mmCIF file of C-alpha atoms in Angstrom:
data_model
loop_
_atom_site.group_PDB
_atom_site.id
_atom_site.type_symbol
_atom_site.label_atom_id
_atom_site.label_comp_id
_atom_site.label_asym_id
_atom_site.label_seq_id
_atom_site.Cartn_x
_atom_site.Cartn_y
_atom_site.Cartn_z
ATOM 1 C CA UNK A 1 -16.693 176.980 -51.028
ATOM 2 C CA UNK A 2 -13.988 178.430 -48.738
ATOM 3 C CA UNK A 3 -16.434 179.052 -45.972
ATOM 4 C CA UNK A 4 -17.697 175.475 -46.082
ATOM 5 C CA UNK A 5 -14.155 174.167 -46.028
ATOM 6 C CA UNK A 6 -13.299 176.295 -42.930
ATOM 7 C CA UNK A 7 -16.235 174.872 -40.950
ATOM 8 C CA UNK A 8 -15.496 171.375 -41.984
ATOM 9 C CA UNK A 9 -11.921 171.649 -40.682
ATOM 10 C CA UNK A 10 -12.991 172.848 -37.174
ATOM 11 C CA UNK A 11 -15.834 170.397 -36.643
ATOM 12 C CA UNK A 12 -13.783 167.585 -35.056
ATOM 13 C CA UNK A 13 -12.323 170.049 -32.535
ATOM 14 C CA UNK A 14 -15.770 171.296 -31.529
ATOM 15 C CA UNK A 15 -17.048 167.795 -31.135
ATOM 16 C CA UNK A 16 -14.134 166.813 -28.887
ATOM 17 C CA UNK A 17 -14.661 169.922 -26.732
ATOM 18 C CA UNK A 18 -18.370 169.196 -26.363
ATOM 19 C CA UNK A 19 -17.766 165.618 -25.229
ATOM 20 C CA UNK A 20 -15.105 166.822 -22.791
ATOM 21 C CA UNK A 21 -17.511 169.238 -21.155
ATOM 22 C CA UNK A 22 -20.183 166.562 -21.110
ATOM 23 C CA UNK A 23 -17.773 164.140 -19.426
ATOM 24 C CA UNK A 24 -16.862 166.688 -16.754
ATOM 25 C CA UNK A 25 -20.529 167.258 -16.073
ATOM 26 C CA UNK A 26 -21.115 163.524 -15.777
ATOM 27 C CA UNK A 27 -18.218 163.101 -13.361
ATOM 28 C CA UNK A 28 -19.616 165.850 -11.143
ATOM 29 C CA UNK A 29 -22.900 164.005 -10.959
ATOM 30 C CA UNK A 30 -21.039 160.810 -10.117
ATOM 31 C CA UNK A 31 -19.456 162.547 -7.076
ATOM 32 C CA UNK A 32 -22.443 163.903 -5.117
ATOM 33 C CA UNK A 33 -22.059 166.036 -1.947
ATOM 34 C CA UNK A 34 -21.568 163.817 1.172
ATOM 35 C CA UNK A 35 -23.125 164.697 4.549
ATOM 36 C CA UNK A 36 -20.603 165.896 7.094
ATOM 37 C CA UNK A 37 -20.748 164.250 10.522
ATOM 38 C CA UNK A 38 -18.550 164.307 13.592
ATOM 39 C CA UNK A 39 -17.692 160.913 15.016
ATOM 40 C CA UNK A 40 -16.132 159.760 18.247
ATOM 41 C CA UNK A 41 -14.921 156.413 19.495
ATOM 42 C CA UNK A 42 -16.386 155.127 22.771
ATOM 43 C CA UNK A 43 -14.248 155.362 25.860
ATOM 44 C CA UNK A 44 -13.714 152.687 28.481
ATOM 45 C CA UNK A 45 -14.075 154.006 31.990
ATOM 46 C CA UNK A 46 -14.626 152.829 35.529
ATOM 47 C CA UNK A 47 -18.121 154.216 36.025
ATOM 48 C CA UNK A 48 -19.408 154.939 39.524
ATOM 49 C CA UNK A 49 -23.100 154.229 40.082
ATOM 50 C CA UNK A 50 -24.467 156.480 42.813
ATOM 51 C CA UNK A 51 -27.776 156.963 44.543
ATOM 52 C CA UNK A 52 -28.886 160.299 45.952
ATOM 53 C CA UNK A 53 -31.093 160.734 49.021
ATOM 54 C CA UNK A 54 -32.051 163.224 51.708
ATOM 55 C CA UNK A 55 -30.419 162.542 55.047
ATOM 56 C CA UNK A 56 -30.068 164.010 58.494
ATOM 57 C CA UNK A 57 -26.954 164.379 60.620
ATOM 58 C CA UNK A 58 -26.925 163.220 64.228
ATOM 59 C CA UNK A 59 -24.249 162.882 66.868
ATOM 60 C CA UNK A 60 -22.636 159.493 67.245
ATOM 61 C CA UNK A 61 -23.475 159.696 70.968
ATOM 62 C CA UNK A 62 -26.057 161.890 72.645
ATOM 63 C CA UNK A 63 -26.306 161.239 76.384
ATOM 64 C CA UNK A 64 -28.770 162.946 78.682
ATOM 65 C CA UNK A 65 -27.506 163.720 82.194
ATOM 66 C CA UNK A 66 -30.053 163.062 84.950
ATOM 67 C CA UNK A 67 -30.040 163.578 88.679
ATOM 68 C CA UNK A 68 -30.020 160.171 90.361
ATOM 69 C CA UNK A 69 -30.658 161.409 93.906
ATOM 70 C CA UNK A 70 -32.955 164.081 95.257
ATOM 71 C CA UNK A 71 -31.665 167.355 96.609
ATOM 72 C CA UNK A 72 -31.200 171.028 95.974
ATOM 73 C CA UNK A 73 -28.811 171.949 93.155
ATOM 74 C CA UNK A 74 -25.922 173.824 94.725
ATOM 75 C CA UNK A 75 -23.518 174.506 91.855
ATOM 76 C CA UNK A 76 -22.913 174.210 88.124
ATOM 77 C CA UNK A 77 -19.268 173.621 87.189
ATOM 78 C CA UNK A 78 -19.192 174.055 83.397
ATOM 79 C CA UNK A 79 -19.728 176.584 80.598
ATOM 80 C CA UNK A 80 -22.706 175.809 78.434
ATOM 81 C CA UNK A 81 -21.872 174.817 74.877
ATOM 82 C CA UNK A 82 -18.212 174.126 75.668
ATOM 83 C CA UNK A 83 -16.223 170.939 75.323
ATOM 84 C CA UNK A 84 -15.871 168.853 78.455
ATOM 85 C CA UNK A 85 -13.882 165.747 79.326
ATOM 86 C CA UNK A 86 -15.173 162.402 80.501
ATOM 87 C CA UNK A 87 -15.716 162.183 84.291
ATOM 88 C CA UNK A 88 -15.486 165.972 84.670
ATOM 89 C CA UNK A 89 -17.776 167.230 87.490
ATOM 90 C CA UNK A 90 -20.771 169.156 86.150
ATOM 91 C CA UNK A 91 -23.313 169.667 88.964
ATOM 92 C CA UNK A 92 -23.217 169.565 92.774
ATOM 93 C CA UNK A 93 -26.331 168.456 94.666
ATOM 94 C CA UNK A 94 -26.648 169.159 98.392
ATOM 95 C CA UNK A 95 -25.090 166.132 100.075
ATOM 96 C CA UNK A 96 -25.722 166.657 103.793
ATOM 97 C CA UNK A 97 -28.394 163.973 104.158
ATOM 98 C CA UNK A 98 -26.364 161.469 102.137
ATOM 99 C CA UNK A 99 -23.260 162.031 104.272
ATOM 100 C CA UNK A 100 -25.402 161.388 107.338
ATOM 101 C CA UNK A 101 -26.662 158.138 105.838
ATOM 102 C CA UNK A 102 -23.093 157.045 105.201
ATOM 103 C CA UNK A 103 -22.100 157.751 108.794
ATOM 104 C CA UNK A 104 -25.155 155.916 110.095
ATOM 105 C CA UNK A 105 -24.471 152.881 107.905
ATOM 106 C CA UNK A 106 -20.815 152.872 108.985
ATOM 107 C CA UNK A 107 -21.805 152.989 112.650
ATOM 108 C CA UNK A 108 -24.296 150.178 112.194
ATOM 109 C CA UNK A 109 -21.592 148.102 110.574
ATOM 110 C CA UNK A 110 -19.285 148.634 113.552
ATOM 111 C CA UNK A 111 -22.086 147.656 115.919
ATOM 112 C CA UNK A 112 -22.797 144.451 114.004
ATOM 113 C CA UNK A 113 -19.109 143.625 113.866
ATOM 114 C CA UNK A 114 -18.912 144.011 117.671
ATOM 115 C CA UNK A 115 -21.897 141.713 118.144
ATOM 116 C CA UNK A 116 -20.359 139.178 115.817
ATOM 117 C CA UNK A 117 -17.081 139.335 117.745
ATOM 118 C CA UNK A 118 -18.913 138.612 121.027
ATOM 119 C CA UNK A 119 -20.907 135.756 119.432
ATOM 120 C CA UNK A 120 -17.674 134.242 118.133
ATOM 121 C CA UNK A 121 -16.109 134.315 121.599
ATOM 122 C CA UNK A 122 -19.232 132.682 123.054
ATOM 123 C CA UNK A 123 -18.967 129.821 120.598
ATOM 124 C CA UNK A 124 -15.266 129.383 121.268
ATOM 125 C CA UNK A 125 -15.936 129.257 125.054
ATOM 126 C CA UNK A 126 -18.921 126.877 124.892
ATOM 127 C CA UNK A 127 -17.507 124.326 122.465
ATOM 128 C CA UNK A 128 -14.827 122.879 124.824
ATOM 129 C CA UNK A 129 -17.331 122.953 127.705
ATOM 130 C CA UNK A 130 -19.793 120.991 125.604
ATOM 131 C CA UNK A 131 -17.087 118.430 124.763
ATOM 132 C CA UNK A 132 -16.431 118.060 128.515
ATOM 133 C CA UNK A 133 -20.187 117.709 129.127
ATOM 134 C CA UNK A 134 -20.095 120.933 131.096
ATOM 135 C CA UNK A 135 -22.500 122.737 128.706
ATOM 136 C CA UNK A 136 -25.627 121.529 126.991
ATOM 137 C CA UNK A 137 -26.189 121.066 123.267
ATOM 138 C CA UNK A 138 -28.863 123.767 123.407
ATOM 139 C CA UNK A 139 -26.439 126.328 124.787
ATOM 140 C CA UNK A 140 -23.917 125.591 122.013
ATOM 141 C CA UNK A 141 -26.572 125.713 119.297
ATOM 142 C CA UNK A 142 -27.837 129.059 120.551
ATOM 143 C CA UNK A 143 -24.318 130.490 120.528
ATOM 144 C CA UNK A 144 -23.669 129.262 116.979
ATOM 145 C CA UNK A 145 -27.018 130.719 115.796
ATOM 146 C CA UNK A 146 -26.183 134.065 117.381
ATOM 147 C CA UNK A 147 -22.826 134.084 115.596
ATOM 148 C CA UNK A 148 -24.414 133.311 112.231
ATOM 149 C CA UNK A 149 -27.039 136.026 112.800
ATOM 150 C CA UNK A 150 -24.342 138.549 113.658
ATOM 151 C CA UNK A 151 -22.337 137.673 110.518
ATOM 152 C CA UNK A 152 -25.478 138.111 108.398
ATOM 153 C CA UNK A 153 -26.040 141.512 109.989
ATOM 154 C CA UNK A 154 -22.488 142.462 109.061
ATOM 155 C CA UNK A 155 -23.173 141.568 105.423
ATOM 156 C CA UNK A 156 -26.365 143.649 105.443
ATOM 157 C CA UNK A 157 -24.570 146.571 107.056
ATOM 158 C CA UNK A 158 -21.831 146.471 104.446
ATOM 159 C CA UNK A 159 -24.464 146.524 101.681
ATOM 160 C CA UNK A 160 -26.213 149.481 103.350
ATOM 161 C CA UNK A 161 -22.891 151.307 103.614
ATOM 162 C CA UNK A 162 -22.110 150.664 99.963
ATOM 163 C CA UNK A 163 -25.571 151.943 98.975
ATOM 164 C CA UNK A 164 -25.167 155.062 101.122
ATOM 165 C CA UNK A 165 -21.715 155.794 99.696
ATOM 166 C CA UNK A 166 -23.056 155.283 96.153
ATOM 167 C CA UNK A 167 -25.895 157.731 96.742
ATOM 168 C CA UNK A 168 -23.398 160.199 98.192
ATOM 169 C CA UNK A 169 -21.271 159.914 95.043
ATOM 170 C CA UNK A 170 -24.352 160.749 92.958
ATOM 171 C CA UNK A 171 -24.451 164.208 94.524
ATOM 172 C CA UNK A 172 -21.492 165.087 92.271
ATOM 173 C CA UNK A 173 -22.847 164.685 88.735
ATOM 174 C CA UNK A 174 -20.049 163.918 86.257
ATOM 175 C CA UNK A 175 -19.889 163.673 82.481
ATOM 176 C CA UNK A 176 -20.239 160.140 81.107
ATOM 177 C CA UNK A 177 -18.180 160.964 78.008
ATOM 178 C CA UNK A 178 -16.043 163.604 76.335
ATOM 179 C CA UNK A 179 -17.953 165.965 74.066
ATOM 180 C CA UNK A 180 -19.906 169.209 73.957
ATOM 181 C CA UNK A 181 -22.436 169.992 76.665
ATOM 182 C CA UNK A 182 -25.776 171.639 75.984
ATOM 183 C CA UNK A 183 -27.368 174.395 78.011
ATOM 184 C CA UNK A 184 -28.600 173.477 81.483
ATOM 185 C CA UNK A 185 -32.254 172.525 81.884
ATOM 186 C CA UNK A 186 -32.541 173.548 85.570
ATOM 187 C CA UNK A 187 -31.235 176.467 87.570
ATOM 188 C CA UNK A 188 -28.995 176.432 90.629
ATOM 189 C CA UNK A 189 -31.147 176.243 93.744
ATOM 190 C CA UNK A 190 -33.857 174.101 92.160
ATOM 191 C CA UNK A 191 -34.951 170.843 93.728
ATOM 192 C CA UNK A 192 -33.896 167.995 91.443
ATOM 193 C CA UNK A 193 -34.217 164.255 91.643
ATOM 194 C CA UNK A 194 -35.485 161.120 89.926
ATOM 195 C CA UNK A 195 -39.124 162.096 90.449
ATOM 196 C CA UNK A 196 -38.830 165.792 89.474
ATOM 197 C CA UNK A 197 -36.464 167.839 87.305
ATOM 198 C CA UNK A 198 -34.230 164.848 86.722
ATOM 199 C CA UNK A 199 -32.870 166.014 83.346
ATOM 200 C CA UNK A 200 -30.000 168.419 83.978
ATOM 201 C CA UNK A 201 -28.216 168.682 80.589
ATOM 202 C CA UNK A 202 -26.958 166.561 77.695
ATOM 203 C CA UNK A 203 -23.536 165.774 76.261
ATOM 204 C CA UNK A 204 -23.056 165.097 72.556
ATOM 205 C CA UNK A 205 -20.042 163.495 70.918
ATOM 206 C CA UNK A 206 -19.578 165.023 67.462
ATOM 207 C CA UNK A 207 -16.007 164.042 66.579
ATOM 208 C CA UNK A 208 -17.801 161.312 64.674
ATOM 209 C CA UNK A 209 -21.336 161.726 63.354
ATOM 210 C CA UNK A 210 -23.982 159.531 61.787
ATOM 211 C CA UNK A 211 -26.078 160.386 58.760
ATOM 212 C CA UNK A 212 -29.442 158.646 58.548
ATOM 213 C CA UNK A 213 -31.344 158.321 55.283
ATOM 214 C CA UNK A 214 -34.003 156.152 53.673
ATOM 215 C CA UNK A 215 -33.653 153.842 50.670
ATOM 216 C CA UNK A 216 -36.429 152.068 48.828
ATOM 217 C CA UNK A 217 -36.797 148.320 48.650
ATOM 218 C CA UNK A 218 -36.059 148.618 44.906
ATOM 219 C CA UNK A 219 -32.742 150.301 45.687
ATOM 220 C CA UNK A 220 -31.908 147.431 48.011
ATOM 221 C CA UNK A 221 -32.776 144.867 45.334
ATOM 222 C CA UNK A 222 -30.581 146.632 42.785
ATOM 223 C CA UNK A 223 -27.715 146.726 45.266
ATOM 224 C CA UNK A 224 -28.156 143.005 45.950
ATOM 225 C CA UNK A 225 -28.011 142.274 42.220
ATOM 226 C CA UNK A 226 -24.683 144.097 42.126
ATOM 227 C CA UNK A 227 -23.495 141.902 45.027
ATOM 228 C CA UNK A 228 -23.434 144.918 47.325
ATOM 229 C CA UNK A 229 -24.650 144.260 50.862
ATOM 230 C CA UNK A 230 -25.125 147.548 52.658
ATOM 231 C CA UNK A 231 -23.541 147.660 56.081
ATOM 232 C CA UNK A 232 -21.006 144.931 55.247
ATOM 233 C CA UNK A 233 -17.478 145.480 53.983
ATOM 234 C CA UNK A 234 -16.200 143.233 51.229
ATOM 235 C CA UNK A 235 -12.412 142.943 51.215
ATOM 236 C CA UNK A 236 -12.483 141.344 47.747
ATOM 237 C CA UNK A 237 -13.623 144.636 46.167
ATOM 238 C CA UNK A 238 -11.372 147.548 45.376
ATOM 239 C CA UNK A 239 -14.141 149.910 46.546
ATOM 240 C CA UNK A 240 -16.673 150.125 49.354
ATOM 241 C CA UNK A 241 -20.157 151.720 49.445
ATOM 242 C CA UNK A 242 -18.857 155.132 50.525
ATOM 243 C CA UNK A 243 -21.043 158.111 51.324
ATOM 244 C CA UNK A 244 -20.591 161.828 50.675
ATOM 245 C CA UNK A 245 -22.770 164.561 52.169
ATOM 246 C CA UNK A 246 -23.261 168.281 51.611
ATOM 247 C CA UNK A 247 -22.843 171.193 53.978
ATOM 248 C CA UNK A 248 -25.388 173.926 54.660
ATOM 249 C CA UNK A 249 -24.245 175.879 51.564
ATOM 250 C CA UNK A 250 -24.646 172.744 49.367
ATOM 251 C CA UNK A 251 -20.879 172.372 48.997
ATOM 252 C CA UNK A 252 -19.556 168.837 49.303
ATOM 253 C CA UNK A 253 -18.086 167.757 52.615
ATOM 254 C CA UNK A 254 -14.511 166.631 51.818
ATOM 255 C CA UNK A 255 -14.431 163.522 54.034
ATOM 256 C CA UNK A 256 -16.229 160.376 52.922
ATOM 257 C CA UNK A 257 -17.990 157.955 55.221
ATOM 258 C CA UNK A 258 -18.977 154.300 55.068
ATOM 259 C CA UNK A 259 -22.331 152.620 55.549
ATOM 260 C CA UNK A 260 -22.208 150.721 58.828
ATOM 261 C CA UNK A 261 -25.863 149.753 59.261
ATOM 262 C CA UNK A 262 -28.876 148.887 57.125
ATOM 263 C CA UNK A 263 -32.230 148.125 58.692
ATOM 264 C CA UNK A 264 -33.177 144.492 57.989
ATOM 265 C CA UNK A 265 -36.881 145.391 57.771
ATOM 266 C CA UNK A 266 -38.908 147.630 55.462
ATOM 267 C CA UNK A 267 -41.358 150.194 56.786
ATOM 268 C CA UNK A 268 -44.733 148.977 55.404
ATOM 269 C CA UNK A 269 -46.132 152.519 55.373
ATOM 270 C CA UNK A 270 -43.374 154.099 53.270
ATOM 271 C CA UNK A 271 -41.784 151.103 51.543
ATOM 272 C CA UNK A 272 -38.348 152.265 52.666
ATOM 273 C CA UNK A 273 -35.699 151.032 55.065
ATOM 274 C CA UNK A 274 -33.243 152.974 57.153
ATOM 275 C CA UNK A 275 -29.547 153.227 56.328
ATOM 276 C CA UNK A 276 -26.828 154.759 58.492
ATOM 277 C CA UNK A 277 -23.352 155.925 57.560
ATOM 278 C CA UNK A 278 -20.541 157.032 59.854
ATOM 279 C CA UNK A 279 -18.402 160.072 59.015
ATOM 280 C CA UNK A 280 -15.417 161.623 60.802
ATOM 281 C CA UNK A 281 -16.115 165.204 61.896
ATOM 282 C CA UNK A 282 -12.830 166.519 63.323
ATOM 283 C CA UNK A 283 -13.556 170.220 62.699
ATOM 284 C CA UNK A 284 -17.228 170.088 63.823
ATOM 285 C CA UNK A 285 -18.418 171.235 60.388
ATOM 286 C CA UNK A 286 -21.309 168.798 60.410
ATOM 287 C CA UNK A 287 -23.905 169.835 62.963
ATOM 288 C CA UNK A 288 -26.282 167.309 64.496
ATOM 289 C CA UNK A 289 -29.842 167.894 63.350
ATOM 290 C CA UNK A 290 -29.038 169.463 59.988
ATOM 291 C CA UNK A 291 -30.449 168.054 56.765
ATOM 292 C CA UNK A 292 -28.072 167.075 53.983
ATOM 293 C CA UNK A 293 -27.975 165.579 50.512
ATOM 294 C CA UNK A 294 -26.481 162.095 50.626
ATOM 295 C CA UNK A 295 -24.726 160.380 47.733
ATOM 296 C CA UNK A 296 -23.888 156.728 48.178
ATOM 297 C CA UNK A 297 -21.637 154.704 45.896
ATOM 298 C CA UNK A 298 -23.658 151.616 44.965
ATOM 299 C CA UNK A 299 -21.504 150.068 42.265
ATOM 300 C CA UNK A 300 -18.456 150.562 40.049
ATOM 301 C CA UNK A 301 -18.700 149.351 36.465
ATOM 302 C CA UNK A 302 -15.119 148.599 35.574
ATOM 303 C CA UNK A 303 -14.069 149.350 31.970
ATOM 304 C CA UNK A 304 -17.600 150.167 30.849
ATOM 305 C CA UNK A 305 -18.224 151.447 27.302
ATOM 306 C CA UNK A 306 -19.280 155.094 27.495
ATOM 307 C CA UNK A 307 -20.516 157.495 24.783
ATOM 308 C CA UNK A 308 -21.817 161.085 24.903
ATOM 309 C CA UNK A 309 -25.501 161.279 25.781
ATOM 310 C CA UNK A 310 -26.140 163.550 22.779
ATOM 311 C CA UNK A 311 -25.282 160.693 20.381
ATOM 312 C CA UNK A 312 -28.272 158.688 21.602
ATOM 313 C CA UNK A 313 -31.768 158.849 20.126
ATOM 314 C CA UNK A 314 -34.918 157.269 21.510
ATOM 315 C CA UNK A 315 -37.857 155.879 19.586
ATOM 316 C CA UNK A 316 -40.541 153.295 20.225
ATOM 317 C CA UNK A 317 -38.233 150.464 19.271
ATOM 318 C CA UNK A 318 -35.690 151.564 21.854
ATOM 319 C CA UNK A 319 -32.492 153.577 21.972
ATOM 320 C CA UNK A 320 -30.290 153.778 18.892
ATOM 321 C CA UNK A 321 -27.154 155.438 17.586
ATOM 322 C CA UNK A 322 -25.572 155.891 14.179
ATOM 323 C CA UNK A 323 -22.340 154.022 13.618
ATOM 324 C CA UNK A 324 -19.998 154.742 10.675
ATOM 325 C CA UNK A 325 -18.509 151.608 9.197
ATOM 326 C CA UNK A 326 -15.035 151.373 7.698
ATOM 327 C CA UNK A 327 -16.425 152.098 4.217
ATOM 328 C CA UNK A 328 -17.953 155.342 5.597
ATOM 329 C CA UNK A 329 -21.475 153.979 5.266
ATOM 330 C CA UNK A 330 -24.001 154.662 8.034
ATOM 331 C CA UNK A 331 -25.585 151.990 10.175
ATOM 332 C CA UNK A 332 -28.498 152.537 12.514
ATOM 333 C CA UNK A 333 -27.654 150.512 15.640
ATOM 334 C CA UNK A 334 -30.058 149.722 18.474
ATOM 335 C CA UNK A 335 -28.216 149.468 21.787
ATOM 336 C CA UNK A 336 -28.938 148.585 25.377
ATOM 337 C CA UNK A 337 -28.189 151.555 27.575
ATOM 338 C CA UNK A 338 -27.107 151.634 31.199
ATOM 339 C CA UNK A 339 -26.909 154.435 33.753
ATOM 340 C CA UNK A 340 -26.217 158.033 32.808
ATOM 341 C CA UNK A 341 -23.220 159.775 34.318
ATOM 342 C CA UNK A 342 -23.268 163.507 33.729
ATOM 343 C CA UNK A 343 -23.340 164.082 29.961
ATOM 344 C CA UNK A 344 -22.388 160.493 29.165
ATOM 345 C CA UNK A 345 -24.247 157.200 29.102
ATOM 346 C CA UNK A 346 -23.077 153.616 29.543
ATOM 347 C CA UNK A 347 -23.750 151.218 26.654
ATOM 348 C CA UNK A 348 -24.420 147.775 28.057
ATOM 349 C CA UNK A 349 -24.738 145.924 24.757
ATOM 350 C CA UNK A 350 -24.560 146.580 21.023
ATOM 351 C CA UNK A 351 -21.378 148.633 20.609
ATOM 352 C CA UNK A 352 -17.686 147.797 20.348
ATOM 353 C CA UNK A 353 -14.942 149.930 21.794
ATOM 354 C CA UNK A 354 -13.273 150.664 18.418
ATOM 355 C CA UNK A 355 -16.378 151.664 16.468
ATOM 356 C CA UNK A 356 -17.120 155.211 15.336
ATOM 357 C CA UNK A 357 -20.266 156.790 16.749
ATOM 358 C CA UNK A 358 -21.895 159.896 15.227
ATOM 359 C CA UNK A 359 -22.078 162.602 17.886
ATOM 360 C CA UNK A 360 -23.087 165.510 15.622
ATOM 361 C CA UNK A 361 -24.995 165.595 12.355
ATOM 362 C CA UNK A 362 -27.022 162.406 12.855
ATOM 363 C CA UNK A 363 -30.307 164.288 12.243
ATOM 364 C CA UNK A 364 -29.564 164.344 8.499
ATOM 365 C CA UNK A 365 -28.682 160.663 8.237
ATOM 366 C CA UNK A 366 -30.527 157.600 7.057
ATOM 367 C CA UNK A 367 -29.201 154.049 7.207
ATOM 368 C CA UNK A 368 -26.939 152.911 4.400
ATOM 369 C CA UNK A 369 -25.694 156.241 3.010
ATOM 370 C CA UNK A 370 -22.136 157.362 2.613
ATOM 371 C CA UNK A 371 -20.864 160.243 4.732
ATOM 372 C CA UNK A 372 -17.784 162.318 5.259
ATOM 373 C CA UNK A 373 -16.745 161.597 8.871
ATOM 374 C CA UNK A 374 -14.540 163.885 10.909
ATOM 375 C CA UNK A 375 -13.016 162.717 14.194
ATOM 376 C CA UNK A 376 -13.623 164.856 17.271
ATOM 377 C CA UNK A 377 -9.863 164.935 17.755
ATOM 378 C CA UNK A 378 -9.518 167.027 14.553
ATOM 379 C CA UNK A 379 -10.439 170.268 16.256
ATOM 380 C CA UNK A 380 -9.083 172.553 13.536
ATOM 381 C CA UNK A 381 -11.219 170.948 10.818
ATOM 382 C CA UNK A 382 -14.312 171.078 12.991
ATOM 383 C CA UNK A 383 -13.774 174.756 13.806
ATOM 384 C CA UNK A 384 -13.248 175.605 10.133
ATOM 385 C CA UNK A 385 -16.399 173.799 9.068
ATOM 386 C CA UNK A 386 -18.384 175.557 11.793
ATOM 387 C CA UNK A 387 -17.164 178.909 10.507
ATOM 388 C CA UNK A 388 -18.237 177.916 7.001
ATOM 389 C CA UNK A 389 -21.660 176.852 8.346
ATOM 390 C CA UNK A 390 -21.165 173.346 7.048
ATOM 391 C CA UNK A 391 -21.861 171.755 10.423
#
């Protein structure tokens, strides 16, 4: 009887303890483990849309120097490969025959002037005699005709003298512009002239250079849709279609250029059209003839919504991301994507700037589940969870 009484007295306590443990177990099942994800809000940036092409550098001016008169080359007055100034003498061609032509033309001019002077005096003497009926009309007409013929000869002689002096000036070959001169193409002592060995050297102006490259018709259409007309500057924009190029070691040339010409026609064989940009080259770092990688700024998307590229997934239905709502529930969101810039991508449509996008952990998500979201700004929590292998 005592034993039965002892058990009966402790039974309520055991029952209470059992229900307590059962309740704790039930509450643990009511609070399941939530997936951990890292979220990030989109950023708003001015995104530059660039195209990349292969181009070639050329001098802004490349002028060949030719001999314009025939003769033996007597002297060369420059150092090959050096900078020269405009109008500097470069070559001397033997000028003896051209000096003789000048003297001959000058003498012929004096002779014609003397004949004209005599014809003028004849007219002045015959005119009063004709008025006094002391000379015939024929005599006066002949004197006037002789005067007019002599004046015409003077004009011809002056033209011959000018031509002879011009040819004489061509015996001193000067530089048509300031720049760097190439090596000579003929040697001193060679016979040069328009019909043989006319090309003597070339002068290139490289303080400013051009870069030529090809764009496709599709590139042109895309630029037109962005209201960008290549080769034209739009003062209403805060930016212009600038161009950057690379040097021989693939480093970027620090000075930008601007597109100043776009071919209005498309090459039917390649489907491309030529584009030219002008770049300053004060230190001669860009060498004419070298190939380069050209980047051209085609558009600037102002205040575009940008997310990390790793947050984006692609399936047959399109591109989608996971968005965490305010109640920490997941939502699978299809979005319209724009251009990629480095490790980021522009979202054209389907995402607000204050929403939370899953950037890590989305592989374990399905739509409509609750998650534990950690902001990318909470670096300490992310590092701790990585150490605990929970991310």
